[in-house]
Coordinates of C-alpha atoms (C1' of nucleotides) in Angstrom, one line a residue:
Chain M
M29 CA -14.3 22.3 13.6
T30 CA -13.1 18.9 14.8
V31 CA -13.9 16.2 12.3
R32 CA -16.0 13.4 13.6
V33 CA -16.8 10.5 11.2
R34 CA -18.3 7.1 11.7
F35 CA -18.5 3.7 10.2
S36 CA -21.9 2.1 10.8
P37 CA -22.1 -1.5 9.9
A38 CA -25.2 -3.6 10.5
P39 CA -24.2 -6.9 12.0
T40 CA -26.0 -9.0 9.4
G41 CA -22.9 -10.5 7.8
Y42 CA -19.1 -10.5 8.0
L43 CA -17.2 -7.4 7.0
H44 CA -17.0 -7.4 3.2
V45 CA -14.6 -5.4 1.0
G46 CA -17.2 -2.7 0.3
G47 CA -17.8 -2.1 4.0
A48 CA -14.0 -2.3 4.6
R49 CA -13.4 0.4 2.1
A50 CA -16.1 2.6 3.6
A51 CA -14.6 2.2 7.0
L52 CA -11.1 2.8 5.6
F53 CA -12.1 6.1 3.9
N54 CA -13.7 7.3 7.1
W55 CA -10.7 6.3 9.1
L56 CA -8.3 7.9 6.6
Y57 CA -10.2 11.2 6.7
A58 CA -10.3 11.2 10.5
R59 CA -6.6 10.5 10.7
N60 CA -5.8 13.1 8.0
R61 CA -7.7 15.8 9.9
G62 CA -6.8 14.7 13.4
G63 CA -10.4 13.9 13.9
T64 CA -12.4 11.1 15.6
F65 CA -13.3 7.9 14.1
I66 CA -16.4 6.2 15.6
L67 CA -17.6 2.6 15.2
R68 CA -21.3 2.5 15.5
I69 CA -23.1 -0.8 15.3
E70 CA -26.5 -0.4 13.7
D71 CA -28.3 -3.3 15.1
T72 CA -31.8 -1.9 15.3
D73 CA -33.2 -4.9 13.5
A74 CA -33.0 -7.6 16.1
D75 CA -34.3 -10.2 13.7
R76 CA -31.4 -9.8 11.3
S77 CA -28.6 -8.8 13.6
R78 CA -26.4 -11.5 14.9
P79 CA -24.4 -10.4 17.9
E80 CA -21.5 -12.8 17.2
L81 CA -20.9 -11.0 14.0
I82 CA -20.2 -7.8 15.9
E83 CA -17.0 -9.3 17.2
A84 CA -16.1 -10.7 13.7
I85 CA -16.5 -7.2 12.2
R86 CA -14.4 -5.7 15.0
E87 CA -11.7 -8.3 14.3
S88 CA -11.6 -7.6 10.6
L89 CA -11.3 -3.9 11.2
Q90 CA -8.5 -4.5 13.6
W91 CA -6.8 -6.8 11.2
L92 CA -6.9 -4.1 8.6
G93 CA -5.3 -1.7 11.0
V94 CA -8.4 0.5 11.1
D95 CA -8.7 1.5 14.7
W96 CA -11.6 3.5 16.2
D97 CA -11.8 6.0 19.0
E98 CA -15.3 5.6 20.2
E99 CA -17.8 2.7 19.9
Y100 CA -21.6 2.6 20.2
R101 CA -24.3 0.1 19.7
Q102 CA -27.7 1.3 18.7
S103 CA -29.5 -1.4 20.5
D104 CA -28.3 0.3 23.7
R105 CA -30.1 3.4 22.7
F106 CA -33.5 2.3 21.7
D107 CA -35.2 4.3 24.4
R108 CA -33.9 7.6 23.1
Y109 CA -35.1 6.9 19.6
V110 CA -38.5 5.9 20.8
E111 CA -38.7 9.0 22.9
V112 CA -37.9 11.2 20.0
V113 CA -40.5 9.7 17.9
E114 CA -43.1 10.0 20.6
G115 CA -42.3 13.7 20.6
F116 CA -42.9 13.8 16.9
V117 CA -46.3 12.3 17.3
D118 CA -47.2 14.8 20.0
A119 CA -46.0 17.6 17.8
G120 CA -47.9 16.3 14.8
L121 CA -44.8 15.5 12.9
A122 CA -45.6 11.8 12.9
Y123 CA -48.7 9.7 13.2
R124 CA -49.7 6.2 14.0
C125 CA -50.9 3.9 11.3
D126 CA -52.7 0.5 11.5
C127 CA -52.7 -0.4 7.8
S128 CA -51.5 -3.9 7.2
Q129 CA -48.7 -4.3 4.7
D130 CA -50.9 -6.3 2.4
G131 CA -53.6 -3.7 2.7
V132 CA -51.3 -0.9 1.6
K133 CA -50.0 -3.0 -1.3
A134 CA -53.5 -3.7 -2.5
R135 CA -54.5 0.0 -2.4
V136 CA -51.4 1.5 -3.9
A137 CA -50.2 1.3 -7.5
E138 CA -47.3 -0.9 -8.4
G139 CA -44.1 0.7 -7.3
A140 CA -45.7 3.6 -5.4
G141 CA -45.2 4.2 -1.7
Y142 CA -47.6 4.4 1.2
D143 CA -50.6 6.6 0.4
G144 CA -51.0 8.5 3.7
H145 CA -54.2 6.7 4.5
C146 CA -53.9 7.1 8.2
R147 CA -52.5 10.7 8.2
D148 CA -55.6 12.1 9.9
R149 CA -57.3 9.1 11.3
N150 CA -55.8 9.6 14.8
V151 CA -55.0 5.9 15.2
Q152 CA -54.2 4.9 18.8
P153 CA -51.4 2.7 20.0
G154 CA -52.1 -1.0 19.7
E155 CA -51.4 -4.3 18.0
G156 CA -50.0 -4.0 14.5
V157 CA -49.7 -0.2 14.7
V158 CA -46.6 1.6 13.3
V159 CA -45.6 5.2 13.5
R160 CA -45.0 7.0 10.3
F161 CA -43.3 10.3 9.5
R162 CA -45.5 13.0 8.1
T163 CA -43.4 13.9 5.1
P164 CA -43.7 17.4 3.7
E165 CA -45.8 17.5 0.5
T166 CA -43.9 20.3 -1.1
G167 CA -40.4 21.5 -1.4
V168 CA -37.2 19.7 -1.9
T169 CA -34.6 18.1 0.3
G170 CA -31.1 18.2 -0.8
W171 CA -27.4 18.5 0.1
D172 CA -24.1 19.3 -1.4
D173 CA -22.4 16.0 -1.7
L174 CA -18.6 16.1 -1.5
V175 CA -18.3 13.6 -4.3
R176 CA -21.4 14.1 -6.4
G177 CA -22.2 17.7 -6.0
R178 CA -25.7 19.0 -5.4
V179 CA -28.3 16.2 -5.0
E180 CA -32.0 17.0 -4.5
F181 CA -35.1 15.0 -4.0
D182 CA -38.7 16.2 -4.4
N183 CA -40.4 15.9 -1.0
A184 CA -43.6 15.0 -2.7
L185 CA -42.0 11.8 -3.9
I186 CA -40.9 10.7 -0.4
E187 CA -43.6 8.5 1.2
D188 CA -44.6 8.6 4.8
F189 CA -42.1 6.1 5.9
V190 CA -42.2 4.0 9.0
L191 CA -40.3 5.3 12.1
I192 CA -41.3 2.6 14.6
R193 CA -42.2 -0.9 13.6
S194 CA -45.3 -2.5 15.0
S195 CA -42.9 -4.4 17.3
G196 CA -42.1 -1.1 18.9
V197 CA -38.5 -1.1 17.5
P198 CA -37.4 2.1 15.8
M199 CA -36.2 2.0 12.2
F200 CA -32.6 2.8 11.3
H201 CA -33.5 6.2 9.8
V202 CA -34.5 7.4 13.2
A203 CA -31.4 5.9 14.9
N204 CA -29.2 7.2 12.1
A205 CA -30.5 10.7 12.2
Y206 CA -30.5 10.9 16.0
D207 CA -27.1 9.4 16.4
D208 CA -25.4 11.6 13.8
L209 CA -26.8 14.6 15.6
D210 CA -26.2 13.4 19.1
M211 CA -22.7 12.2 18.3
R212 CA -21.9 15.5 16.5
V213 CA -20.9 13.6 13.4
T214 CA -19.5 16.2 10.9
H215 CA -19.0 14.0 7.8
V216 CA -21.0 11.0 6.6
V217 CA -18.9 8.9 4.3
R218 CA -20.7 5.8 3.0
G219 CA -21.7 3.8 -0.1
E220 CA -23.7 5.2 -2.9
D221 CA -26.4 2.7 -2.3
L222 CA -27.5 4.9 0.6
V223 CA -28.1 8.1 -1.3
N224 CA -31.8 7.5 -1.6
T225 CA -32.3 7.3 2.1
T226 CA -30.4 10.5 2.8
P227 CA -33.4 12.8 2.3
R228 CA -35.4 10.9 4.9
V229 CA -32.6 11.2 7.4
L230 CA -32.2 14.8 6.6
L231 CA -35.9 15.4 7.1
L232 CA -35.8 13.6 10.4
R233 CA -32.8 15.6 11.5
Q234 CA -34.6 18.8 10.7
A235 CA -37.6 17.6 12.7
M236 CA -35.3 16.9 15.6
G237 CA -34.5 20.6 15.6
A238 CA -31.2 20.6 13.9
D239 CA -30.5 23.6 11.8
D240 CA -27.5 22.1 10.1
Q241 CA -26.5 19.1 8.0
P242 CA -23.5 16.8 8.2
I243 CA -21.4 16.9 5.1
Y244 CA -22.1 13.9 2.9
A245 CA -19.7 12.0 0.7
H246 CA -21.2 9.1 -1.1
L247 CA -18.7 6.6 -2.3
P248 CA -18.9 4.9 -5.7
L249 CA -19.8 1.2 -5.4
I250 CA -17.3 -1.6 -5.7
V251 CA -18.6 -3.9 -8.4
N252 CA -17.9 -7.3 -9.8
E253 CA -17.0 -8.3 -13.4
Q254 CA -20.6 -8.0 -14.4
R255 CA -20.5 -4.4 -13.1
K256 CA -22.9 -5.2 -10.4
K257 CA -22.7 -4.3 -6.8
L258 CA -20.7 -6.9 -4.9
S259 CA -22.9 -9.4 -3.3
K260 CA -22.0 -11.6 -0.4
R261 CA -23.7 -14.5 -1.9
R262 CA -22.3 -14.3 -5.4
D263 CA -18.9 -12.8 -4.9
D264 CA -15.7 -13.4 -3.0
V265 CA -15.9 -10.5 -0.6
S266 CA -15.4 -11.4 3.0
V267 CA -12.4 -9.6 4.4
G268 CA -11.9 -12.5 6.8
D269 CA -11.5 -14.9 3.9
Y270 CA -8.7 -12.8 2.4
A271 CA -6.9 -13.0 5.7
T272 CA -7.3 -16.7 5.8
R273 CA -5.9 -17.1 2.3
G274 CA -2.8 -15.2 3.3
Y275 CA -3.2 -11.7 2.2
L276 CA -1.5 -9.0 4.1
P277 CA -3.6 -6.4 5.8
E278 CA -1.3 -3.6 4.6
A279 CA -1.7 -4.8 1.0
M280 CA -5.4 -5.1 1.2
R281 CA -5.7 -1.7 2.8
N282 CA -3.5 -0.1 0.2
Y283 CA -5.3 -1.8 -2.6
L284 CA -8.8 -0.8 -1.3
L285 CA -7.6 2.7 -1.3
T286 CA -6.9 2.7 -5.0
L287 CA -10.6 2.0 -5.7
G288 CA -12.2 5.3 -6.2
W289 CA -9.2 7.3 -5.2
G290 CA -5.6 7.6 -6.0
P291 CA -2.6 9.7 -5.1
K292 CA -2.0 12.5 -7.5
D293 CA 1.6 11.6 -8.1
D294 CA 0.6 8.1 -9.3
V295 CA 2.6 6.3 -6.7
E296 CA 0.1 3.7 -5.6
I297 CA 2.0 1.4 -3.3
R298 CA 3.4 3.3 -0.3
P299 CA 3.3 3.6 3.5
I300 CA 0.0 4.3 5.1
E301 CA 1.3 7.4 6.7
E302 CA 1.9 8.9 3.3
L303 CA -1.5 7.9 2.1
I304 CA -3.2 9.4 5.1
E305 CA -1.3 12.6 4.4
L306 CA -2.4 12.7 0.8
F307 CA -6.0 11.6 1.2
D308 CA -9.0 13.9 0.7
L309 CA -12.7 13.2 0.4
A310 CA -13.0 15.8 -2.3
D311 CA -10.8 13.8 -4.6
I312 CA -12.9 10.6 -4.6
N313 CA -14.2 9.4 -8.0
K314 CA -17.8 9.1 -9.0
A315 CA -17.7 6.0 -11.2
P316 CA -18.0 2.5 -9.7
A317 CA -14.8 0.5 -9.5
F318 CA -14.2 -3.2 -10.2
F319 CA -12.6 -5.2 -7.5
D320 CA -9.7 -6.7 -9.5
I321 CA -8.1 -9.6 -7.6
K322 CA -5.2 -9.7 -10.1
K323 CA -4.1 -6.3 -9.0
L324 CA -4.7 -7.1 -5.3
D325 CA -2.4 -10.1 -5.9
H326 CA 0.2 -7.8 -7.3
F327 CA 0.0 -5.5 -4.4
N328 CA 0.2 -8.4 -2.0
G329 CA 3.2 -9.9 -3.8
E330 CA 4.9 -6.5 -3.5
Y331 CA 4.2 -6.3 0.2
I332 CA 5.4 -9.9 0.7
R333 CA 8.7 -9.1 -1.0
M334 CA 9.1 -6.0 1.1
L335 CA 9.1 -8.1 4.3
D336 CA 12.4 -8.9 5.9
L337 CA 13.2 -12.6 5.9
E338 CA 12.5 -13.2 9.5
T339 CA 9.1 -11.6 9.3
F340 CA 8.3 -13.5 6.2
I341 CA 9.2 -16.8 7.7
E342 CA 7.2 -16.1 10.8
Q343 CA 4.1 -15.1 8.9
S344 CA 4.2 -17.7 6.2
R345 CA 5.2 -20.8 8.3
P346 CA 1.6 -21.4 9.5
F347 CA 0.6 -21.9 5.9
A348 CA 3.5 -24.3 5.1
G349 CA 2.2 -27.3 7.0
D350 CA 4.4 -29.6 9.0
V351 CA 7.9 -28.6 8.0
D352 CA 11.2 -28.7 9.8
P353 CA 11.9 -25.1 10.8
A354 CA 15.5 -25.2 9.6
L355 CA 14.5 -26.6 6.2
Y356 CA 11.7 -24.0 5.9
A357 CA 14.2 -21.3 6.7
L358 CA 16.4 -22.5 3.9
L359 CA 13.5 -22.5 1.4
A360 CA 11.9 -19.3 2.5
P361 CA 13.9 -16.7 0.5
W362 CA 13.0 -18.6 -2.7
V363 CA 9.4 -18.9 -1.7
Q364 CA 9.2 -15.3 -0.8
E365 CA 9.9 -14.1 -4.3
R366 CA 7.5 -16.5 -6.0
I367 CA 4.2 -16.2 -4.1
K368 CA 1.4 -13.6 -4.2
H369 CA -0.3 -14.9 -1.1
Y370 CA 0.7 -17.3 1.7
D371 CA -1.7 -20.1 0.7
E372 CA 0.5 -20.7 -2.3
V373 CA 3.4 -21.9 -0.1
P374 CA 2.5 -25.6 0.2
Q375 CA 2.4 -26.2 -3.6
L376 CA 5.8 -24.7 -3.9
I377 CA 7.5 -26.8 -1.3
E378 CA 5.6 -30.0 -1.3
W379 CA 8.2 -31.9 -3.2
V380 CA 10.8 -31.1 -0.7
V381 CA 8.9 -31.7 2.5
G382 CA 6.8 -34.7 1.5
P383 CA 6.3 -37.5 -0.9
P384 CA 6.8 -36.6 -4.6
P385 CA 3.7 -35.1 -6.1
E386 CA 2.1 -36.8 -9.1
P387 CA 3.7 -35.2 -12.2
I388 CA 1.5 -32.7 -14.0
E389 CA 0.6 -34.5 -17.3
K390 CA 1.0 -31.5 -19.5
D391 CA 4.4 -30.5 -18.0
W392 CA 5.6 -34.1 -18.4
R393 CA 4.7 -34.3 -22.0
K394 CA 6.4 -31.0 -22.7
V395 CA 9.6 -31.9 -21.1
M396 CA 10.0 -35.7 -21.2
T397 CA 9.3 -36.2 -24.9
K398 CA 12.3 -34.1 -25.9
D399 CA 15.4 -35.8 -27.5
R400 CA 17.9 -37.6 -25.3
V401 CA 15.9 -37.4 -22.1
R402 CA 16.5 -41.1 -21.5
D403 CA 20.2 -40.6 -21.9
V404 CA 20.2 -37.6 -19.6
L405 CA 18.4 -39.6 -16.9
D406 CA 20.6 -42.6 -17.4
L407 CA 23.8 -40.7 -17.0
V408 CA 22.5 -38.6 -14.1
I409 CA 21.4 -41.7 -12.3
E410 CA 24.7 -43.4 -12.9
R411 CA 26.8 -40.4 -11.7
L412 CA 24.6 -39.4 -8.8
E413 CA 24.9 -42.8 -7.1
P414 CA 28.5 -42.2 -5.9
A415 CA 28.3 -38.4 -5.8
E416 CA 29.1 -36.1 -3.0
W417 CA 25.7 -35.0 -1.7
T418 CA 25.9 -31.3 -1.8
A419 CA 24.1 -28.7 -3.9
E420 CA 27.2 -27.7 -5.7
S421 CA 28.1 -31.3 -6.6
L422 CA 24.6 -32.1 -7.7
A423 CA 24.5 -29.0 -9.9
A424 CA 27.9 -29.8 -11.4
I425 CA 26.9 -33.4 -12.3
V426 CA 23.5 -32.6 -13.7
L427 CA 24.7 -29.6 -15.7
G428 CA 27.8 -31.5 -16.8
V429 CA 25.6 -34.2 -18.3
G430 CA 23.7 -31.5 -20.2
D431 CA 26.9 -30.0 -21.6
E432 CA 28.1 -33.4 -22.7
L433 CA 24.9 -34.3 -24.4
E434 CA 24.4 -30.7 -25.6
V435 CA 20.9 -30.5 -24.2
K436 CA 19.3 -28.8 -21.2
S437 CA 19.5 -31.4 -18.6
Q438 CA 18.0 -29.5 -15.7
L439 CA 14.4 -29.7 -16.9
P440 CA 14.1 -33.5 -17.1
V441 CA 15.7 -33.9 -13.8
R442 CA 13.5 -31.3 -12.3
M443 CA 10.5 -33.0 -13.8
A444 CA 11.5 -36.3 -12.4
V445 CA 12.3 -35.1 -8.9
T446 CA 9.6 -32.4 -8.4
G447 CA 6.8 -33.4 -10.8
R448 CA 6.7 -29.9 -12.2
R449 CA 8.6 -28.0 -14.8
S450 CA 8.9 -24.9 -12.8
G451 CA 9.4 -23.9 -9.2
L452 CA 12.0 -23.4 -6.6
P453 CA 15.7 -23.6 -7.5
L454 CA 16.4 -27.3 -8.0
F455 CA 19.8 -28.2 -6.5
E456 CA 19.8 -26.8 -3.0
P457 CA 16.5 -28.3 -1.9
M458 CA 17.4 -31.5 -3.8
A459 CA 20.5 -31.8 -1.6
E460 CA 18.3 -31.8 1.4
L461 CA 16.5 -34.9 0.2
D462 CA 18.0 -38.3 0.9
R463 CA 20.1 -39.7 -1.9
S464 CA 17.9 -42.8 -1.9
E465 CA 14.7 -40.8 -2.3
V466 CA 16.2 -38.8 -5.2
M467 CA 17.4 -42.0 -6.9
R468 CA 14.0 -43.6 -6.4
R469 CA 12.3 -40.6 -8.1
L470 CA 14.8 -40.5 -11.0
K471 CA 14.5 -44.2 -11.6
E472 CA 10.8 -44.2 -11.5
A473 CA 10.7 -41.4 -14.0
R474 CA 13.2 -43.2 -16.2
G475 CA 10.9 -46.3 -16.0
R476 CA 8.0 -44.3 -17.3
L477 CA 9.7 -43.3 -20.5
Chain N
rG3 C1' -42.8 1.9 -13.9
rC4 C1' -40.9 5.9 -10.7
rC5 C1' -36.5 8.3 -8.3
rC6 C1' -31.1 9.0 -8.1
rC7 C1' -26.5 8.4 -10.3
rC8 C1' -22.3 7.1 -13.6
rA9 C1' -19.4 7.1 -18.5
rU10 C1' -10.7 8.2 -20.2
rC11 C1' -6.7 1.9 -22.3
rG12 C1' -9.5 -5.1 -20.8
rU13 C1' -9.0 -3.1 -15.3
rU14 C1' -7.7 1.0 -12.0
rC15 C1' -6.1 5.9 -10.9
rA16 C1' -4.3 10.9 -13.3
rG17 C1' -6.3 14.8 -16.4
rC18 C1' -10.5 19.8 -13.4
rG19 C1' -10.4 24.8 -21.1
rG20 C1' -4.7 25.5 -24.1
rC21 C1' 1.3 22.0 -21.2
rC22 C1' -2.7 15.7 -24.3
rU23 C1' 0.6 13.5 -30.9
rA24 C1' -3.8 11.7 -23.2
rG25 C1' 0.2 9.9 -18.3
rG26 C1' 1.1 6.0 -14.1
rA27 C1' -0.2 1.1 -12.3
rC28 C1' -2.3 -4.1 -13.0
rG29 C1' -3.0 -7.4 -17.0
rC30 C1' -1.2 -9.0 -21.7
rC31 C1' 3.1 -9.3 -25.4
rU32 C1' 8.6 -8.8 -26.5
rG33 C1' 13.6 -8.7 -25.0
rC34 C1' 17.6 -8.9 -21.2
rC35 C1' 19.0 -11.7 -16.8
rU36 C1' 18.7 -17.2 -15.7
rU37 C1' 20.4 -24.5 -18.0
rU38 C1' 13.3 -24.0 -14.4
rC39 C1' 9.9 -20.7 -12.7
rA40 C1' 9.8 -16.3 -10.2
rC41 C1' 12.1 -11.6 -8.9
rG42 C1' 14.5 -7.6 -11.3
rC43 C1' 15.4 -4.6 -15.6
rA44 C1' 14.3 -2.5 -20.7
rG45 C1' 10.6 -1.9 -24.3
rG46 C1' 5.6 -2.6 -26.5
rU47 C1' 0.0 -3.1 -26.8
rA48 C1' -4.3 -0.4 -25.6
rA49 C1' -8.9 4.5 -24.1
rC50 C1' -11.4 10.2 -24.1
rA51 C1' -19.2 5.9 -25.7
rC52 C1' -22.0 8.8 -29.7
rG53 C1' -24.3 13.4 -31.5
rG54 C1' -25.1 18.4 -31.0
rG55 C1' -23.8 23.0 -28.9
rU56 C1' -20.5 27.0 -26.0
rU57 C1' -15.4 28.8 -27.0
rC58 C1' -10.1 31.5 -30.6
rA59 C1' -9.4 26.6 -28.2
rA60 C1' -13.0 20.7 -25.1
rA61 C1' -11.2 14.4 -22.7
rU62 C1' -12.2 18.7 -19.7
rC63 C1' -18.3 23.2 -19.7
rC64 C1' -23.9 22.6 -21.4
rC65 C1' -27.8 19.6 -23.8
rG66 C1' -29.5 15.1 -25.9
rU67 C1' -28.8 9.9 -27.3
rU68 C1' -26.9 5.2 -26.1
rG69 C1' -25.0 2.0 -22.6
rG70 C1' -24.4 0.7 -17.4
rG71 C1' -25.5 0.9 -12.2
rG72 C1' -28.1 2.0 -7.5
rG73 C1' -32.7 2.7 -4.9
rU74 C1' -37.8 1.8 -4.8
rG75 C1' -39.0 -2.9 2.8
rC76 C1' -42.4 -2.7 9.4
rC77 C1' -33.4 -4.3 6.0
rA78 C1' -29.2 -1.2 6.7

RNA sequence: GCCCCCAUCGUUCAGCGGCCUAGGACGCCUGCCUUUCACGCAGGUAACACGGGUUCAAAUCCCGUUGGGGGUGCCA
């Protein structure tokens, strides 16, 4: 059996990390089994779908390196869904209903579903009429979930749900069941938030004449610090935003993979080819996983440091602002081992490429209130004035002053020149600045003491 | 309310009846390297929610309790 899996986003928002992971797991499985990965846009709800988001979702997937073999759009297939449902009505598997939503709500107890009011009323097509599925009143619908084991629902508890809206547009259950059947999808891998809709889809599939089920694997949710499902409104979840902030797709992909799954040999950071090789749906966890940006940062830092220098420069330069390429090339190796994502580049190099940043008050107090700081700066100023302007010479002078006075001289000088007490190596970038600029900064700092 | 589900260090993955005095990774702490920070290296901290069973033996199986989550739409 050739594996066929699909990722089916609704274009109602940008691709978020939860969706990205679902896509990734599907893709991984397809690649592991030499199967087919389908991208299916579930845009049956015209009111909510935004066509421009389809492209955004495609771009995010491409960015992640998740490529698909086939692509479909449900809005192109409305006719088929409607036709199937018409067949249901003819066969008595479904019926029309003209109950208003308010009417149903008024009739039915709090929390209960539709009461089957129109089951045998033989309602004809017309304004405000929907088609509902005639759900079996007895029996159970269930499946063997690859991650959760056997899951069963009592049919009596499933209401007669809507198949076609009063607008004539089919609901996603119909499209979903039909497409999985029509596209010969073998495995359905998706978020756990969809478990409850699975019996409906299964019932529909059966009604469509299928005598089999796809194999389901319901992924545990990705949650925030409060252990709640990630929400687009509340949480930082857009994949596109991570790209913008300078995360590497390989790192994101690798990190996402460790949420709900992990290689048995405990080696988490590794090439995608190996991960594909090792991956199996059956090994996925059941418990929800917290999206830990700290760990993502670590992964990203590792991936950044794995880059060869040329690639690093090429990728990080757009984040650096307006910098002379030669100067940036000089700084890049030091930058590379200090950042976790590219948008941290500017703060590291600002003192070299632009006007001196305002000193950080806390750092200033910590460094500049030490003994002999005035003496250090005085001597450094005096000796730098006539000095040879190279990194070696600057280092020799500054450190020499420290030795003489038996204090650490680098810190006050660093503070004066960079405004920070930590950062890039001091002397090489300092030699790139004009002597006059360095002197100005040193004197200004001395004046503030 | 009703339905479904989950439960190992702060986080994440490993563990699928004996190899566990529970392992890896992130975080945190310490030391080394370095007249900054970071990288790197070496250590350390820290968990089987609770209660009953089953078994010669349970983190691993069963039941319950507690805690947490998801769903409950003419959204997907």
